[in-house]
Amino acid sequence: MKVSISAITLTAALAIGLASPGSAHQEVAGNLKIGHPWIREAAAGAPSTYACIIEIENDGDEPETLLGATVDGAGTGVLYQIIEKDGKFSSTIVEHGLVIKPHGSIELAPTTYQFKFGKITKALNEDTMVNGTLVFEKLHSVPIHFMVEADDTAPKEDAAPAQGAMHSDHPM
Ligand SMILES: [Cu+2]
């Protein structure tokens, strides 16, 4: 585990008695090192959940692009960027994926990037590992394992811009 694990994530994890950082796992795909992919716990039938990754390091000489993810029981995750403006949070789809430069790295933290999943068909239970994939431009679909965590650090998002007439009575 690299030191680049965010202090916030670590503190939150410890505060709610989660697995210690010692249990963080790493997966390798091609030139990529994928550090601790995880997904938020969710009951079967829950409307949504999200997944994040502590870090993906690219040890290769070519850029790679992270495009998507799948998780057993949660289906296909869409990559979103979380945006903060004037203390309000919203999110927008990352249309063309997230580039990982040669010898560079990216982090997907709940406050920056999330894979968002829709309806949960099979319970995601805390402290278990679930099968999934990450989808890259060059490596295509890579099978990995996500750890299920009881994360609560994702910012609360506002569904609509706070301008003029607000009629956003529908959830996100
Ligand atoms: Cu892990």
mmCIF file of N, CA and C in Angstrom, residues 87-171:
data_model
loop_
_atom_site.group_PDB
_atom_site.id
_atom_site.type_symbol
_atom_site.label_atom_id
_atom_site.label_comp_id
_atom_site.label_asym_id
_atom_site.label_seq_id
_atom_site.Cartn_x
_atom_site.Cartn_y
_atom_site.Cartn_z
ATOM 1 N N GLY A 87 -19.646 25.100 -2.649
ATOM 2 C CA GLY A 87 -20.037 24.209 -1.557
ATOM 3 C C GLY A 87 -21.117 23.205 -1.912
ATOM 4 N N LYS A 88 -21.562 23.229 -3.179
ATOM 5 C CA LYS A 88 -22.571 22.252 -3.605
ATOM 6 C C LYS A 88 -21.922 21.245 -4.536
ATOM 7 N N PHE A 89 -22.391 20.022 -4.444
ATOM 8 C CA PHE A 89 -21.786 18.955 -5.229
ATOM 9 C C PHE A 89 -22.736 18.458 -6.309
ATOM 10 N N SER A 90 -22.150 18.178 -7.447
ATOM 11 C CA SER A 90 -22.904 17.531 -8.508
ATOM 12 C C SER A 90 -21.934 16.587 -9.208
ATOM 13 N N SER A 91 -22.418 15.884 -10.212
ATOM 14 C CA SER A 91 -21.519 14.966 -10.902
ATOM 15 C C SER A 91 -21.833 14.955 -12.386
ATOM 16 N N THR A 92 -20.822 14.634 -13.139
ATOM 17 C CA THR A 92 -20.987 14.625 -14.585
ATOM 18 C C THR A 92 -20.264 13.410 -15.160
ATOM 19 N N ILE A 93 -20.842 12.814 -16.173
ATOM 20 C CA ILE A 93 -20.245 11.617 -16.772
ATOM 21 C C ILE A 93 -18.900 11.959 -17.397
ATOM 22 N N VAL A 94 -17.924 11.091 -17.168
ATOM 23 C CA VAL A 94 -16.623 11.249 -17.817
ATOM 24 C C VAL A 94 -16.737 10.589 -19.189
ATOM 25 N N GLU A 95 -16.962 11.402 -20.196
ATOM 26 C CA GLU A 95 -17.358 10.890 -21.514
ATOM 27 C C GLU A 95 -16.305 10.001 -22.166
ATOM 28 N N HIS A 96 -15.064 10.417 -22.093
ATOM 29 C CA HIS A 96 -14.031 9.714 -22.858
ATOM 30 C C HIS A 96 -13.043 8.983 -21.963
ATOM 31 N N GLY A 97 -13.460 8.705 -20.750
ATOM 32 C CA GLY A 97 -12.614 7.942 -19.855
ATOM 33 C C GLY A 97 -11.555 8.790 -19.186
ATOM 34 N N LEU A 98 -10.816 8.141 -18.326
ATOM 35 C CA LEU A 98 -9.810 8.807 -17.519
ATOM 36 C C LEU A 98 -8.446 8.283 -17.948
ATOM 37 N N VAL A 99 -7.602 9.185 -18.463
ATOM 38 C CA VAL A 99 -6.297 8.784 -18.981
ATOM 39 C C VAL A 99 -5.314 8.578 -17.829
ATOM 40 N N ILE A 100 -4.581 7.489 -17.911
ATOM 41 C CA ILE A 100 -3.493 7.232 -16.964
ATOM 42 C C ILE A 100 -2.205 7.354 -17.766
ATOM 43 N N LYS A 101 -1.473 8.417 -17.510
ATOM 44 C CA LYS A 101 -0.269 8.683 -18.298
ATOM 45 C C LYS A 101 0.788 7.621 -18.057
ATOM 46 N N PRO A 102 1.715 7.456 -19.011
ATOM 47 C CA PRO A 102 2.843 6.545 -18.785
ATOM 48 C C PRO A 102 3.566 6.943 -17.500
ATOM 49 N N HIS A 103 3.804 5.996 -16.646
ATOM 50 C CA HIS A 103 4.475 6.220 -15.369
ATOM 51 C C HIS A 103 3.728 7.243 -14.528
ATOM 52 N N GLY A 104 2.467 7.320 -14.746
ATOM 53 C CA GLY A 104 1.612 8.191 -13.949
ATOM 54 C C GLY A 104 0.589 7.363 -13.191
ATOM 55 N N SER A 105 -0.291 8.049 -12.504
ATOM 56 C CA SER A 105 -1.313 7.336 -11.749
ATOM 57 C C SER A 105 -2.567 8.190 -11.625
ATOM 58 N N ILE A 106 -3.667 7.528 -11.330
ATOM 59 C CA ILE A 106 -4.913 8.220 -11.043
ATOM 60 C C ILE A 106 -5.491 7.678 -9.745
ATOM 61 N N GLU A 107 -6.333 8.471 -9.132
ATOM 62 C CA GLU A 107 -7.039 8.047 -7.929
ATOM 63 C C GLU A 107 -8.525 8.264 -8.142
ATOM 64 N N LEU A 108 -9.311 7.302 -7.737
ATOM 65 C CA LEU A 108 -10.762 7.479 -7.748
ATOM 66 C C LEU A 108 -11.231 7.458 -6.300
ATOM 67 N N ALA A 109 -11.401 8.631 -5.730
ATOM 68 C CA ALA A 109 -11.894 8.763 -4.356
ATOM 69 C C ALA A 109 -13.346 9.213 -4.414
ATOM 70 N N PRO A 110 -14.125 8.909 -3.385
ATOM 71 C CA PRO A 110 -15.550 9.272 -3.431
ATOM 72 C C PRO A 110 -15.799 10.750 -3.691
ATOM 73 N N THR A 111 -14.836 11.586 -3.363
ATOM 74 C CA THR A 111 -15.009 13.027 -3.535
ATOM 75 C C THR A 111 -14.544 13.526 -4.896
ATOM 76 N N THR A 112 -13.972 12.630 -5.713
ATOM 77 C CA THR A 112 -13.443 13.084 -7.006
ATOM 78 C C THR A 112 -14.036 12.321 -8.186
ATOM 79 N N TYR A 113 -13.884 11.012 -8.166
ATOM 80 C CA TYR A 113 -14.433 10.181 -9.236
ATOM 81 C C TYR A 113 -15.111 8.965 -8.634
ATOM 82 N N GLN A 114 -16.215 8.581 -9.213
ATOM 83 C CA GLN A 114 -16.921 7.380 -8.774
ATOM 84 C C GLN A 114 -17.460 6.632 -9.983
ATOM 85 N N PHE A 115 -17.426 5.318 -9.892
ATOM 86 C CA PHE A 115 -18.270 4.517 -10.763
ATOM 87 C C PHE A 115 -19.626 4.436 -10.095
ATOM 88 N N LYS A 116 -20.656 4.876 -10.797
ATOM 89 C CA LYS A 116 -21.998 4.812 -10.231
ATOM 90 C C LYS A 116 -22.757 3.643 -10.847
ATOM 91 N N PHE A 117 -23.374 2.884 -9.962
ATOM 92 C CA PHE A 117 -24.122 1.698 -10.374
ATOM 93 C C PHE A 117 -25.600 1.898 -10.085
ATOM 94 N N GLY A 118 -26.418 1.279 -10.895
ATOM 95 C CA GLY A 118 -27.865 1.326 -10.691
ATOM 96 C C GLY A 118 -28.322 0.198 -9.788
ATOM 97 N N LYS A 119 -29.518 -0.238 -10.010
ATOM 98 C CA LYS A 119 -30.203 -1.185 -9.125
ATOM 99 C C LYS A 119 -29.346 -2.409 -8.775
ATOM 100 N N ILE A 120 -29.282 -2.692 -7.489
ATOM 101 C CA ILE A 120 -28.471 -3.801 -6.983
ATOM 102 C C ILE A 120 -29.327 -5.071 -6.984
ATOM 103 N N THR A 121 -28.814 -6.111 -7.641
ATOM 104 C CA THR A 121 -29.610 -7.332 -7.754
ATOM 105 C C THR A 121 -29.181 -8.397 -6.748
ATOM 106 N N LYS A 122 -27.987 -8.237 -6.189
ATOM 107 C CA LYS A 122 -27.476 -9.221 -5.227
ATOM 108 C C LYS A 122 -26.773 -8.433 -4.131
ATOM 109 N N ALA A 123 -27.072 -8.746 -2.879
ATOM 110 C CA ALA A 123 -26.536 -7.955 -1.764
ATOM 111 C C ALA A 123 -25.014 -7.868 -1.836
ATOM 112 N N LEU A 124 -24.503 -6.675 -1.594
ATOM 113 C CA LEU A 124 -23.066 -6.450 -1.481
ATOM 114 C C LEU A 124 -22.774 -6.285 0.008
ATOM 115 N N ASN A 125 -22.192 -7.319 0.596
ATOM 116 C CA ASN A 125 -22.020 -7.358 2.045
ATOM 117 C C ASN A 125 -20.631 -6.903 2.463
ATOM 118 N N GLU A 126 -20.607 -6.010 3.437
ATOM 119 C CA GLU A 126 -19.369 -5.440 3.948
ATOM 120 C C GLU A 126 -18.340 -6.520 4.238
ATOM 121 N N ASP A 127 -17.099 -6.206 3.883
ATOM 122 C CA ASP A 127 -15.948 -7.078 4.155
ATOM 123 C C ASP A 127 -15.921 -8.347 3.316
ATOM 124 N N THR A 128 -16.720 -8.391 2.278
ATOM 125 C CA THR A 128 -16.586 -9.506 1.346
ATOM 126 C C THR A 128 -15.921 -8.993 0.069
ATOM 127 N N MET A 129 -15.477 -9.927 -0.750
ATOM 128 C CA MET A 129 -14.912 -9.566 -2.044
ATOM 129 C C MET A 129 -15.900 -9.999 -3.118
ATOM 130 N N VAL A 130 -16.085 -9.138 -4.109
ATOM 131 C CA VAL A 130 -16.966 -9.501 -5.214
ATOM 132 C C VAL A 130 -16.189 -9.419 -6.528
ATOM 133 N N ASN A 131 -16.607 -10.242 -7.460
ATOM 134 C CA ASN A 131 -15.976 -10.237 -8.774
ATOM 135 C C ASN A 131 -16.483 -9.068 -9.593
ATOM 136 N N GLY A 132 -15.601 -8.580 -10.424
ATOM 137 C CA GLY A 132 -15.989 -7.508 -11.323
ATOM 138 C C GLY A 132 -14.962 -7.357 -12.425
ATOM 139 N N THR A 133 -15.102 -6.287 -13.163
ATOM 140 C CA THR A 133 -14.115 -5.997 -14.198
ATOM 141 C C THR A 133 -13.854 -4.500 -14.202
ATOM 142 N N LEU A 134 -12.692 -4.146 -14.707
ATOM 143 C CA LEU A 134 -12.449 -2.768 -15.129
ATOM 144 C C LEU A 134 -12.268 -2.811 -16.629
ATOM 145 N N VAL A 135 -12.788 -1.797 -17.290
ATOM 146 C CA VAL A 135 -12.698 -1.758 -18.743
ATOM 147 C C VAL A 135 -11.753 -0.629 -19.141
ATOM 148 N N PHE A 136 -10.736 -1.012 -19.908
ATOM 149 C CA PHE A 136 -9.739 -0.055 -20.387
ATOM 150 C C PHE A 136 -9.765 0.004 -21.907
ATOM 151 N N GLU A 137 -9.233 1.083 -22.426
ATOM 152 C CA GLU A 137 -9.210 1.247 -23.877
ATOM 153 C C GLU A 137 -8.346 0.180 -24.544
ATOM 154 N N LYS A 138 -7.164 -0.080 -23.996
ATOM 155 C CA LYS A 138 -6.254 -1.026 -24.652
ATOM 156 C C LYS A 138 -6.370 -2.439 -24.092
ATOM 157 N N LEU A 139 -6.407 -2.558 -22.774
ATOM 158 C CA LEU A 139 -6.487 -3.894 -22.169
ATOM 159 C C LEU A 139 -7.891 -4.475 -22.280
ATOM 160 N N HIS A 140 -8.839 -3.638 -22.626
ATOM 161 C CA HIS A 140 -10.248 -4.040 -22.662
ATOM 162 C C HIS A 140 -10.713 -4.482 -21.276
ATOM 163 N N SER A 141 -11.477 -5.557 -21.203
ATOM 164 C CA SER A 141 -12.095 -5.931 -19.928
ATOM 165 C C SER A 141 -11.123 -6.757 -19.082
ATOM 166 N N VAL A 142 -10.837 -6.264 -17.875
ATOM 167 C CA VAL A 142 -9.891 -6.928 -16.986
ATOM 168 C C VAL A 142 -10.637 -7.423 -15.748
ATOM 169 N N PRO A 143 -10.613 -8.738 -15.490
ATOM 170 C CA PRO A 143 -11.295 -9.230 -14.285
ATOM 171 C C PRO A 143 -10.538 -8.830 -13.022
ATOM 172 N N ILE A 144 -11.230 -8.260 -12.063
ATOM 173 C CA ILE A 144 -10.625 -7.916 -10.777
ATOM 174 C C ILE A 144 -11.620 -8.213 -9.667
ATOM 175 N N HIS A 145 -11.174 -7.986 -8.431
ATOM 176 C CA HIS A 145 -12.035 -8.157 -7.263
ATOM 177 C C HIS A 145 -12.230 -6.811 -6.577
ATOM 178 N N PHE A 146 -13.455 -6.553 -6.220
ATOM 179 C CA PHE A 146 -13.767 -5.352 -5.450
ATOM 180 C C PHE A 146 -14.035 -5.772 -4.010
ATOM 181 N N MET A 147 -13.479 -5.014 -3.077
ATOM 182 C CA MET A 147 -13.831 -5.236 -1.682
ATOM 183 C C MET A 147 -15.063 -4.404 -1.360
ATOM 184 N N VAL A 148 -15.976 -5.002 -0.599
ATOM 185 C CA VAL A 148 -17.199 -4.280 -0.231
ATOM 186 C C VAL A 148 -16.953 -3.535 1.079
ATOM 187 N N GLU A 149 -17.192 -2.241 1.060
ATOM 188 C CA GLU A 149 -16.933 -1.402 2.229
ATOM 189 C C GLU A 149 -18.175 -0.612 2.617
ATOM 190 N N ALA A 150 -18.216 -0.211 3.886
ATOM 191 C CA ALA A 150 -19.340 0.576 4.398
ATOM 192 C C ALA A 150 -19.008 2.062 4.323
ATOM 193 N N ASP A 151 -18.557 2.491 3.182
ATOM 194 C CA ASP A 151 -18.106 3.886 3.040
ATOM 195 C C ASP A 151 -19.266 4.867 3.194
ATOM 196 N N ASP A 152 -18.960 6.013 3.811
ATOM 197 C CA ASP A 152 -19.965 7.070 3.870
ATOM 198 C C ASP A 152 -19.313 8.425 3.622
ATOM 199 N N THR A 153 -18.339 8.449 2.755
ATOM 200 C CA THR A 153 -17.586 9.685 2.543
ATOM 201 C C THR A 153 -17.948 10.378 1.239
ATOM 202 N N ALA A 154 -18.861 9.819 0.457
ATOM 203 C CA ALA A 154 -19.256 10.489 -0.777
ATOM 204 C C ALA A 154 -20.048 11.751 -0.443
ATOM 205 N N PRO A 155 -19.747 12.856 -1.123
ATOM 206 C CA PRO A 155 -20.495 14.081 -0.852
ATOM 207 C C PRO A 155 -21.952 13.945 -1.245
ATOM 208 N N LYS A 156 -22.809 14.619 -0.507
ATOM 209 C CA LYS A 156 -24.233 14.636 -0.880
ATOM 210 C C LYS A 156 -24.398 15.563 -2.078
ATOM 211 N N GLU A 157 -24.935 15.022 -3.148
ATOM 212 C CA GLU A 157 -25.036 15.810 -4.377
ATOM 213 C C GLU A 157 -26.380 16.501 -4.481
ATOM 214 N N ASP A 158 -26.339 17.665 -5.087
ATOM 215 C CA ASP A 158 -27.574 18.379 -5.387
ATOM 216 C C ASP A 158 -28.028 17.995 -6.778
ATOM 217 N N ALA A 159 -29.300 17.698 -6.896
ATOM 218 C CA ALA A 159 -29.796 17.158 -8.161
ATOM 219 C C ALA A 159 -29.851 18.213 -9.256
ATOM 220 N N ALA A 160 -30.087 19.445 -8.880
ATOM 221 C CA ALA A 160 -30.277 20.469 -9.903
ATOM 222 C C ALA A 160 -29.494 21.720 -9.538
ATOM 223 N N PRO A 161 -29.140 22.513 -10.524
ATOM 224 C CA PRO A 161 -28.472 23.776 -10.239
ATOM 225 C C PRO A 161 -29.396 24.689 -9.433
ATOM 226 N N ALA A 162 -28.835 25.359 -8.449
ATOM 227 C CA ALA A 162 -29.655 26.200 -7.574
ATOM 228 C C ALA A 162 -29.911 27.546 -8.222
ATOM 229 N N GLN A 163 -30.641 27.542 -9.295
ATOM 230 C CA GLN A 163 -30.938 28.768 -10.034
ATOM 231 C C GLN A 163 -32.435 28.870 -10.276
ATOM 232 N N GLY A 164 -33.018 30.006 -9.876
ATOM 233 C CA GLY A 164 -34.411 30.273 -10.189
ATOM 234 C C GLY A 164 -35.350 29.171 -9.760
ATOM 235 N N ALA A 165 -36.235 28.810 -10.658
ATOM 236 C CA ALA A 165 -37.276 27.846 -10.323
ATOM 237 C C ALA A 165 -36.675 26.468 -10.076
ATOM 238 N N MET A 166 -36.893 25.962 -8.882
ATOM 239 C CA MET A 166 -36.445 24.621 -8.540
ATOM 240 C C MET A 166 -37.650 23.691 -8.616
ATOM 241 N N HIS A 167 -37.603 22.765 -9.508
ATOM 242 C CA HIS A 167 -38.697 21.800 -9.548
ATOM 243 C C HIS A 167 -38.134 20.388 -9.569
ATOM 244 N N SER A 168 -37.018 20.233 -8.882
ATOM 245 C CA SER A 168 -36.353 18.938 -8.918
ATOM 246 C C SER A 168 -36.859 18.080 -7.775
ATOM 247 N N ASP A 169 -38.076 17.631 -7.890
ATOM 248 C CA ASP A 169 -38.624 16.786 -6.850
ATOM 249 C C ASP A 169 -38.313 15.308 -7.097
ATOM 250 N N HIS A 170 -37.603 15.041 -8.184
ATOM 251 C CA HIS A 170 -37.188 13.667 -8.420
ATOM 252 C C HIS A 170 -35.781 13.475 -7.885
ATOM 253 N N PRO A 171 -35.519 12.262 -7.368
ATOM 254 C CA PRO A 171 -34.168 11.990 -6.876
ATOM 255 C C PRO A 171 -33.177 11.914 -8.045
#
